[in-house]
C-alpha angles and dihedrals in degrees: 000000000000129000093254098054086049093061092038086056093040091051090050094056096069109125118202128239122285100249093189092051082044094049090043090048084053097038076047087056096053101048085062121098100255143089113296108266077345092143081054106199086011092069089039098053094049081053088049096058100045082059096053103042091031099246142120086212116032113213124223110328100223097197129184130192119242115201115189114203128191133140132236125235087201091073080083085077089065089247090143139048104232123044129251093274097082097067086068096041091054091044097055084039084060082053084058097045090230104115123101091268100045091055090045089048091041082069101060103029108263137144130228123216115197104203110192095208098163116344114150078252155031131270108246094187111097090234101056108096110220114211091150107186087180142337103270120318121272128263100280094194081065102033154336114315093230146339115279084244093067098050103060086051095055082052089051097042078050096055093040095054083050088056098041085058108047081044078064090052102263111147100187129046107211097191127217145161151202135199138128109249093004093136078060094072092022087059099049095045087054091054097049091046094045090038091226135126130305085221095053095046101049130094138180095245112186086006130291119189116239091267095049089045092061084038085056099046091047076059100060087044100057088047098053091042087045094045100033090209116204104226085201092074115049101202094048083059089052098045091052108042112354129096137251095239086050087048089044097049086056093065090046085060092047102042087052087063102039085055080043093242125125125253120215112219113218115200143299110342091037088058099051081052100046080050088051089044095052096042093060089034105023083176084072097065095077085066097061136104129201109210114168133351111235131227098237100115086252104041089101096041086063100051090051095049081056084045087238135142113204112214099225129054104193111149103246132136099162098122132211100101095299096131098045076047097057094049094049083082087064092064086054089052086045094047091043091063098031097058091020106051114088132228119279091249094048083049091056088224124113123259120267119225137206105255121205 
Protein backbone atom coordinates (compact mmCIF):
# COMPACT_ATOMS: atom_id res chain seq x y z
CA UNK A 1 0.00 0.00 0.00
CA UNK A 2 1.50 3.26 -0.51
CA UNK A 3 2.05 5.84 1.87
CA UNK A 4 -0.58 7.86 0.58
CA UNK A 5 -3.37 5.26 0.79
CA UNK A 6 -2.18 4.65 4.42
CA UNK A 7 -2.88 8.29 5.51
CA UNK A 8 -5.68 8.45 3.65
CA UNK A 9 -6.98 5.06 5.82
CA UNK A 10 -5.72 6.24 8.78
CA UNK A 11 -7.41 9.48 8.26
CA UNK A 12 -11.09 7.43 7.44
CA UNK A 13 -11.09 5.70 10.47
CA UNK A 14 -11.73 8.74 12.65
CA UNK A 15 -14.56 8.13 14.65
CA UNK A 16 -16.51 11.22 16.12
CA UNK A 17 -17.22 12.04 19.81
CA UNK A 18 -19.78 10.23 21.79
CA UNK A 19 -22.47 13.13 22.21
CA UNK A 20 -24.67 10.95 24.84
CA UNK A 21 -21.76 10.25 26.88
CA UNK A 22 -21.10 13.99 26.31
CA UNK A 23 -24.82 15.09 27.31
CA UNK A 24 -24.71 12.56 30.40
CA UNK A 25 -21.18 13.97 31.46
CA UNK A 26 -23.07 17.65 31.30
CA UNK A 27 -26.62 16.44 32.81
CA UNK A 28 -23.39 14.53 35.75
CA UNK A 29 -22.06 18.20 36.30
CA UNK A 30 -25.40 19.73 37.24
CA UNK A 31 -26.58 17.28 39.74
CA UNK A 32 -23.23 18.36 41.87
CA UNK A 33 -23.47 21.09 44.85
CA UNK A 34 -21.92 24.04 43.17
CA UNK A 35 -22.66 26.91 41.11
CA UNK A 36 -24.04 25.91 37.42
CA UNK A 37 -20.58 25.85 34.69
CA UNK A 38 -19.33 27.61 37.56
CA UNK A 39 -15.63 25.85 37.22
CA UNK A 40 -15.95 27.35 33.40
CA UNK A 41 -12.95 25.00 30.90
CA UNK A 42 -12.64 22.59 34.06
CA UNK A 43 -16.19 21.23 33.55
CA UNK A 44 -15.61 21.29 29.78
CA UNK A 45 -12.69 19.44 29.73
CA UNK A 46 -14.17 16.48 32.11
CA UNK A 47 -17.28 16.57 29.08
CA UNK A 48 -14.53 16.43 26.46
CA UNK A 49 -13.14 13.43 27.56
CA UNK A 50 -16.45 11.31 28.12
CA UNK A 51 -16.88 12.04 24.52
CA UNK A 52 -13.88 10.91 23.56
CA UNK A 53 -13.46 7.46 25.72
CA UNK A 54 -17.46 6.84 25.69
CA UNK A 55 -18.03 7.19 28.78
CA UNK A 56 -20.25 9.54 31.53
CA UNK A 57 -17.15 8.93 34.12
CA UNK A 58 -13.70 8.61 32.52
CA UNK A 59 -11.48 6.31 34.36
CA UNK A 60 -7.37 7.12 35.14
CA UNK A 61 -5.78 9.28 32.11
CA UNK A 62 -2.77 7.65 31.74
CA UNK A 63 -0.98 10.40 29.72
CA UNK A 64 2.64 10.32 28.09
CA UNK A 65 4.69 13.11 26.63
CA UNK A 66 5.67 12.99 22.87
CA UNK A 67 8.56 15.03 21.93
CA UNK A 68 9.19 15.31 18.05
CA UNK A 69 12.91 16.24 17.12
CA UNK A 70 14.15 17.18 14.07
CA UNK A 71 16.60 19.70 13.06
CA UNK A 72 16.39 22.66 10.60
CA UNK A 73 18.78 23.23 7.65
CA UNK A 74 17.75 26.79 7.74
CA UNK A 75 19.67 27.33 10.79
CA UNK A 76 22.34 27.68 8.30
CA UNK A 77 20.79 31.36 7.64
CA UNK A 78 21.83 32.43 11.53
CA UNK A 79 18.31 32.65 12.38
CA UNK A 80 19.05 31.20 15.83
CA UNK A 81 21.38 31.67 18.59
CA UNK A 82 22.69 28.33 19.25
CA UNK A 83 23.89 25.66 16.18
CA UNK A 84 22.25 22.58 15.06
CA UNK A 85 24.06 20.36 17.83
CA UNK A 86 21.85 21.14 20.51
CA UNK A 87 18.80 19.40 19.13
CA UNK A 88 20.66 16.31 19.70
CA UNK A 89 22.24 17.47 23.45
CA UNK A 90 18.53 18.25 24.83
CA UNK A 91 17.20 15.04 23.29
CA UNK A 92 19.63 12.73 24.91
CA UNK A 93 19.12 15.08 28.00
CA UNK A 94 15.25 13.94 27.73
CA UNK A 95 16.94 10.26 27.86
CA UNK A 96 18.14 11.27 30.65
CA UNK A 97 15.06 12.79 31.97
CA UNK A 98 16.91 15.88 32.77
CA UNK A 99 15.33 18.57 30.41
CA UNK A 100 12.68 21.24 31.61
CA UNK A 101 9.78 18.88 30.61
CA UNK A 102 11.05 15.75 32.00
CA UNK A 103 11.45 17.44 35.61
CA UNK A 104 7.64 19.16 35.23
CA UNK A 105 6.31 15.81 34.15
CA UNK A 106 8.48 14.00 36.89
CA UNK A 107 5.97 15.78 39.29
CA UNK A 108 2.95 14.42 38.24
CA UNK A 109 4.03 10.69 36.81
CA UNK A 110 4.36 10.89 33.80
CA UNK A 111 6.54 9.47 31.30
CA UNK A 112 8.55 11.24 28.34
CA UNK A 113 9.02 9.74 25.17
CA UNK A 114 11.98 11.41 22.91
CA UNK A 115 11.06 10.49 19.34
CA UNK A 116 14.43 11.34 16.67
CA UNK A 117 12.37 11.93 13.72
CA UNK A 118 14.83 13.63 11.75
CA UNK A 119 17.89 14.92 13.63
CA UNK A 120 21.26 15.02 11.45
CA UNK A 121 21.89 12.27 13.67
CA UNK A 122 21.02 9.54 15.66
CA UNK A 123 20.01 9.30 19.45
CA UNK A 124 22.37 7.59 21.01
CA UNK A 125 20.27 7.45 24.63
CA UNK A 126 18.42 4.17 24.98
CA UNK A 127 15.31 6.00 25.54
CA UNK A 128 15.15 8.19 22.32
CA UNK A 129 13.14 6.58 20.00
CA UNK A 130 14.72 6.93 16.41
CA UNK A 131 12.25 7.01 13.67
CA UNK A 132 14.55 9.18 11.56
CA UNK A 133 12.37 10.26 8.11
CA UNK A 134 15.49 12.15 7.00
CA UNK A 135 18.47 13.67 8.29
CA UNK A 136 17.37 17.39 9.04
CA UNK A 137 15.29 19.13 6.67
CA UNK A 138 16.75 21.03 3.87
CA UNK A 139 17.47 24.97 3.65
CA UNK A 140 14.17 26.18 2.89
CA UNK A 141 15.53 30.00 1.80
CA UNK A 142 17.19 28.02 -0.91
CA UNK A 143 14.47 25.04 -1.53
CA UNK A 144 11.79 22.88 -0.58
CA UNK A 145 12.24 21.16 3.37
CA UNK A 146 11.62 17.96 2.26
CA UNK A 147 10.01 15.69 -0.61
CA UNK A 148 5.99 15.16 -0.37
CA UNK A 149 6.84 11.72 0.16
CA UNK A 150 8.32 12.37 3.21
CA UNK A 151 5.93 14.06 4.49
CA UNK A 152 3.66 12.12 4.46
CA UNK A 153 6.07 9.65 6.15
CA UNK A 154 6.92 11.95 9.00
CA UNK A 155 2.61 12.13 9.36
CA UNK A 156 2.49 8.39 9.31
CA UNK A 157 5.57 7.79 11.64
CA UNK A 158 3.50 10.38 13.69
CA UNK A 159 0.24 8.33 13.73
CA UNK A 160 2.20 4.87 14.28
CA UNK A 161 4.22 6.15 17.55
CA UNK A 162 0.81 7.17 18.71
CA UNK A 163 -0.29 3.59 18.21
CA UNK A 164 2.74 1.94 19.58
CA UNK A 165 2.01 3.78 22.60
CA UNK A 166 -2.04 3.33 23.39
CA UNK A 167 -1.15 -0.49 22.46
CA UNK A 168 1.31 0.15 26.10
CA UNK A 169 -1.47 1.30 27.75
CA UNK A 170 -1.08 5.14 27.35
CA UNK A 171 -4.77 6.97 27.07
CA UNK A 172 -3.48 11.17 26.14
CA UNK A 173 -1.06 12.28 23.81
CA UNK A 174 0.60 15.76 25.38
CA UNK A 175 2.39 16.79 22.40
CA UNK A 176 5.92 18.51 22.24
CA UNK A 177 8.87 19.27 20.10
CA UNK A 178 12.31 20.13 19.70
CA UNK A 179 14.23 21.45 17.14
CA UNK A 180 16.91 24.60 16.58
CA UNK A 181 15.40 27.11 14.44
CA UNK A 182 11.94 25.16 14.26
CA UNK A 183 9.61 28.73 14.87
CA UNK A 184 11.64 29.59 11.47
CA UNK A 185 9.62 27.17 9.37
CA UNK A 186 6.72 27.21 11.87
CA UNK A 187 6.52 30.88 11.32
CA UNK A 188 6.53 30.92 7.88
CA UNK A 189 4.05 28.10 7.51
CA UNK A 190 1.72 30.10 9.79
CA UNK A 191 2.02 33.10 7.56
CA UNK A 192 1.30 31.30 4.26
CA UNK A 193 -1.81 29.36 5.89
CA UNK A 194 -3.25 32.54 7.65
CA UNK A 195 -2.42 34.41 4.98
CA UNK A 196 -0.83 37.32 7.43
CA UNK A 197 2.48 39.10 7.68
CA UNK A 198 5.83 37.74 8.03
CA UNK A 199 6.31 40.40 10.29
CA UNK A 200 3.24 39.57 12.44
CA UNK A 201 3.94 35.86 12.61
CA UNK A 202 7.37 35.89 13.56
CA UNK A 203 8.90 35.68 16.96
CA UNK A 204 12.38 35.67 18.53
CA UNK A 205 12.16 32.13 19.83
CA UNK A 206 15.24 31.19 22.04
CA UNK A 207 16.22 34.71 21.71
CA UNK A 208 17.31 36.45 18.97
CA UNK A 209 18.60 39.84 19.40
CA UNK A 210 16.57 42.91 17.24
CA UNK A 211 18.71 42.63 14.68
CA UNK A 212 18.42 38.60 14.41
CA UNK A 213 14.75 38.91 14.72
CA UNK A 214 14.49 41.17 11.28
CA UNK A 215 17.34 38.69 9.94
CA UNK A 216 15.04 36.09 10.74
CA UNK A 217 12.21 37.41 9.37
CA UNK A 218 14.30 38.38 5.83
CA UNK A 219 14.70 34.44 6.14
CA UNK A 220 10.93 33.36 6.03
CA UNK A 221 10.52 35.76 3.32
CA UNK A 222 13.05 34.47 0.98
CA UNK A 223 11.56 30.82 1.59
CA UNK A 224 8.44 31.48 0.93
CA UNK A 225 9.47 33.75 -2.17
CA UNK A 226 11.85 31.03 -3.11
CA UNK A 227 8.83 27.68 -2.41
CA UNK A 228 5.76 29.41 -3.35
CA UNK A 229 3.86 27.33 -1.04
CA UNK A 230 -0.28 26.93 -1.90
CA UNK A 231 -1.93 27.48 1.35
CA UNK A 232 -4.67 25.74 -0.06
CA UNK A 233 -2.84 22.38 0.27
CA UNK A 234 -1.50 21.78 3.29
CA UNK A 235 1.08 19.30 2.46
CA UNK A 236 2.35 21.15 -0.19
CA UNK A 237 2.97 23.97 2.76
CA UNK A 238 4.74 21.37 4.79
CA UNK A 239 6.77 19.99 2.19
CA UNK A 240 8.06 23.43 1.25
CA UNK A 241 8.71 25.18 4.21
CA UNK A 242 7.54 23.16 7.48
CA UNK A 243 9.36 21.21 9.49
CA UNK A 244 9.66 17.24 10.29
CA UNK A 245 8.84 17.60 14.04
CA UNK A 246 5.62 19.85 12.80
CA UNK A 247 4.81 16.83 10.16
CA UNK A 248 5.44 14.58 12.65
CA UNK A 249 3.11 16.30 15.46
CA UNK A 250 0.17 15.92 12.83
CA UNK A 251 0.26 12.52 12.93
CA UNK A 252 0.43 12.63 16.70
CA UNK A 253 -2.82 14.36 16.49
CA UNK A 254 -4.03 12.09 14.26
CA UNK A 255 -2.94 9.21 15.51
CA UNK A 256 -4.55 10.32 18.99
CA UNK A 257 -7.92 10.26 17.22
CA UNK A 258 -7.65 7.75 15.37
CA UNK A 259 -6.68 5.45 19.25
CA UNK A 260 -9.71 7.69 20.50
CA UNK A 261 -7.48 9.61 23.23
CA UNK A 262 -7.10 13.19 23.46
CA UNK A 263 -3.76 15.22 22.45
CA UNK A 264 -2.78 18.22 24.36
CA UNK A 265 -1.45 20.84 22.18
CA UNK A 266 1.49 22.77 23.77
CA UNK A 267 2.18 26.07 22.27
CA UNK A 268 3.07 27.57 19.38
CA UNK A 269 4.53 25.11 17.07
CA UNK A 270 2.11 22.50 18.23
CA UNK A 271 -0.35 24.58 17.30
CA UNK A 272 0.79 25.35 13.81
CA UNK A 273 0.91 21.40 13.66
CA UNK A 274 -2.98 20.44 15.52
CA UNK A 275 -4.26 23.43 12.54
CA UNK A 276 -2.42 21.48 10.01
CA UNK A 277 -3.89 18.30 11.50
CA UNK A 278 -7.23 19.39 11.35
CA UNK A 279 -7.02 20.89 8.05
CA UNK A 280 -6.06 17.54 6.39
CA UNK A 281 -8.57 15.51 9.21
CA UNK A 282 -10.80 17.87 10.24
CA UNK A 283 -12.43 14.72 12.34
CA UNK A 284 -9.17 15.15 14.61
CA UNK A 285 -9.90 18.24 15.83
CA UNK A 286 -12.47 16.98 18.34
CA UNK A 287 -9.46 15.27 20.04
CA UNK A 288 -7.58 18.30 20.81
CA UNK A 289 -6.94 20.24 23.76
CA UNK A 290 -5.84 23.84 24.02
CA UNK A 291 -3.83 24.25 27.03
CA UNK A 292 -1.92 27.61 27.22
CA UNK A 293 -1.36 30.58 24.56
CA UNK A 294 2.32 31.31 24.07
CA UNK A 295 3.86 33.99 24.01
CA UNK A 296 5.43 33.65 20.50
CA UNK A 297 3.45 36.90 18.51
CA UNK A 298 1.49 34.25 16.68
CA UNK A 299 0.78 31.91 19.14
CA UNK A 300 -2.94 33.44 19.38
CA UNK A 301 -3.38 33.84 16.07
CA UNK A 302 -3.06 30.23 15.86
CA UNK A 303 -5.62 29.15 18.59
CA UNK A 304 -8.16 31.29 17.09
CA UNK A 305 -7.61 29.99 13.54
CA UNK A 306 -8.37 26.39 15.41
CA UNK A 307 -11.37 28.36 17.10
CA UNK A 308 -9.70 27.42 20.60
CA UNK A 309 -9.22 29.30 24.12
CA UNK A 310 -6.40 27.99 26.05
CA UNK A 311 -7.06 28.07 29.70
CA UNK A 312 -4.02 29.39 30.79
CA UNK A 313 -2.13 32.78 29.63
CA UNK A 314 1.77 32.37 31.26
CA UNK A 315 3.80 33.72 29.52
CA UNK A 316 5.98 30.64 28.15
CA UNK A 317 7.19 29.90 25.06
CA UNK A 318 9.69 27.54 26.03
CA UNK A 319 8.50 24.74 24.07
CA UNK A 320 8.70 20.65 24.72
CA UNK A 321 5.39 20.05 25.87
CA UNK A 322 5.68 22.46 29.08
CA UNK A 323 2.78 24.15 28.53
CA UNK A 324 0.44 20.95 27.65
CA UNK A 325 2.35 19.82 30.92
CA UNK A 326 1.26 22.64 33.09
CA UNK A 327 -2.40 22.31 32.19
CA UNK A 328 -2.48 18.78 32.74
CA UNK A 329 -2.89 19.92 36.61
CA UNK A 330 -5.88 21.34 35.70
CA UNK A 331 -7.56 17.51 34.63
CA UNK A 332 -6.58 16.39 38.15
CA UNK A 333 -8.65 19.88 39.73
CA UNK A 334 -11.57 18.98 37.21
CA UNK A 335 -11.57 15.17 38.17
CA UNK A 336 -11.24 16.08 42.00
CA UNK A 337 -14.71 17.93 41.92
CA UNK A 338 -16.43 15.71 39.18
CA UNK A 339 -16.07 12.34 40.99
CA UNK A 340 -15.57 14.28 44.63
CA UNK A 341 -18.75 16.93 44.93
CA UNK A 342 -21.35 15.69 46.26
CA UNK A 343 -25.45 15.73 45.08
CA UNK A 344 -27.44 18.65 45.79
CA UNK A 345 -29.49 16.69 48.39
CA UNK A 346 -26.37 15.19 50.17
CA UNK A 347 -25.18 18.86 50.12
CA UNK A 348 -28.15 19.91 51.83
CA UNK A 349 -28.39 23.03 49.26
CA UNK A 350 -31.22 23.48 46.54
CA UNK A 351 -30.79 22.79 43.42
CA UNK A 352 -29.76 25.35 41.20
CA UNK A 353 -31.54 25.71 37.70
CA UNK A 354 -30.67 27.09 34.25
CA UNK A 355 -32.42 30.18 34.03
CA UNK A 356 -33.47 31.83 30.36
Amino acid sequence: MELVEILEKYIGEIKPLDEKAMEGAWDYWDSRCKPLRGMGKLEEMVVQLAGIYGTVHPGELKPVVVIMGADNGVVAEGVSQTGSEVTAQVLENMGERISSVCIMARTQGIEVIPVNIGMLVDGMHPRIWNRVVRYGTGNIAEGPAMSREEAIRAIVTGIEVVKELYGQGYRMVITGEMGIGNTTPSSAMASVLLSREVEEMTGRGAGLSSEGLQRKIRVIKRAIEVNGPDKGDVLDVLCKVGSLDIAGMMGCYIGAALCKVPALIDGFISSVAAYCAAALAPACKAYMVATHCSAEPAGRLMLEALGMEAPIWAGMHLGEGTGAVTAYGLYQYAFALYNGLPGWNDGKVEAYEHLK
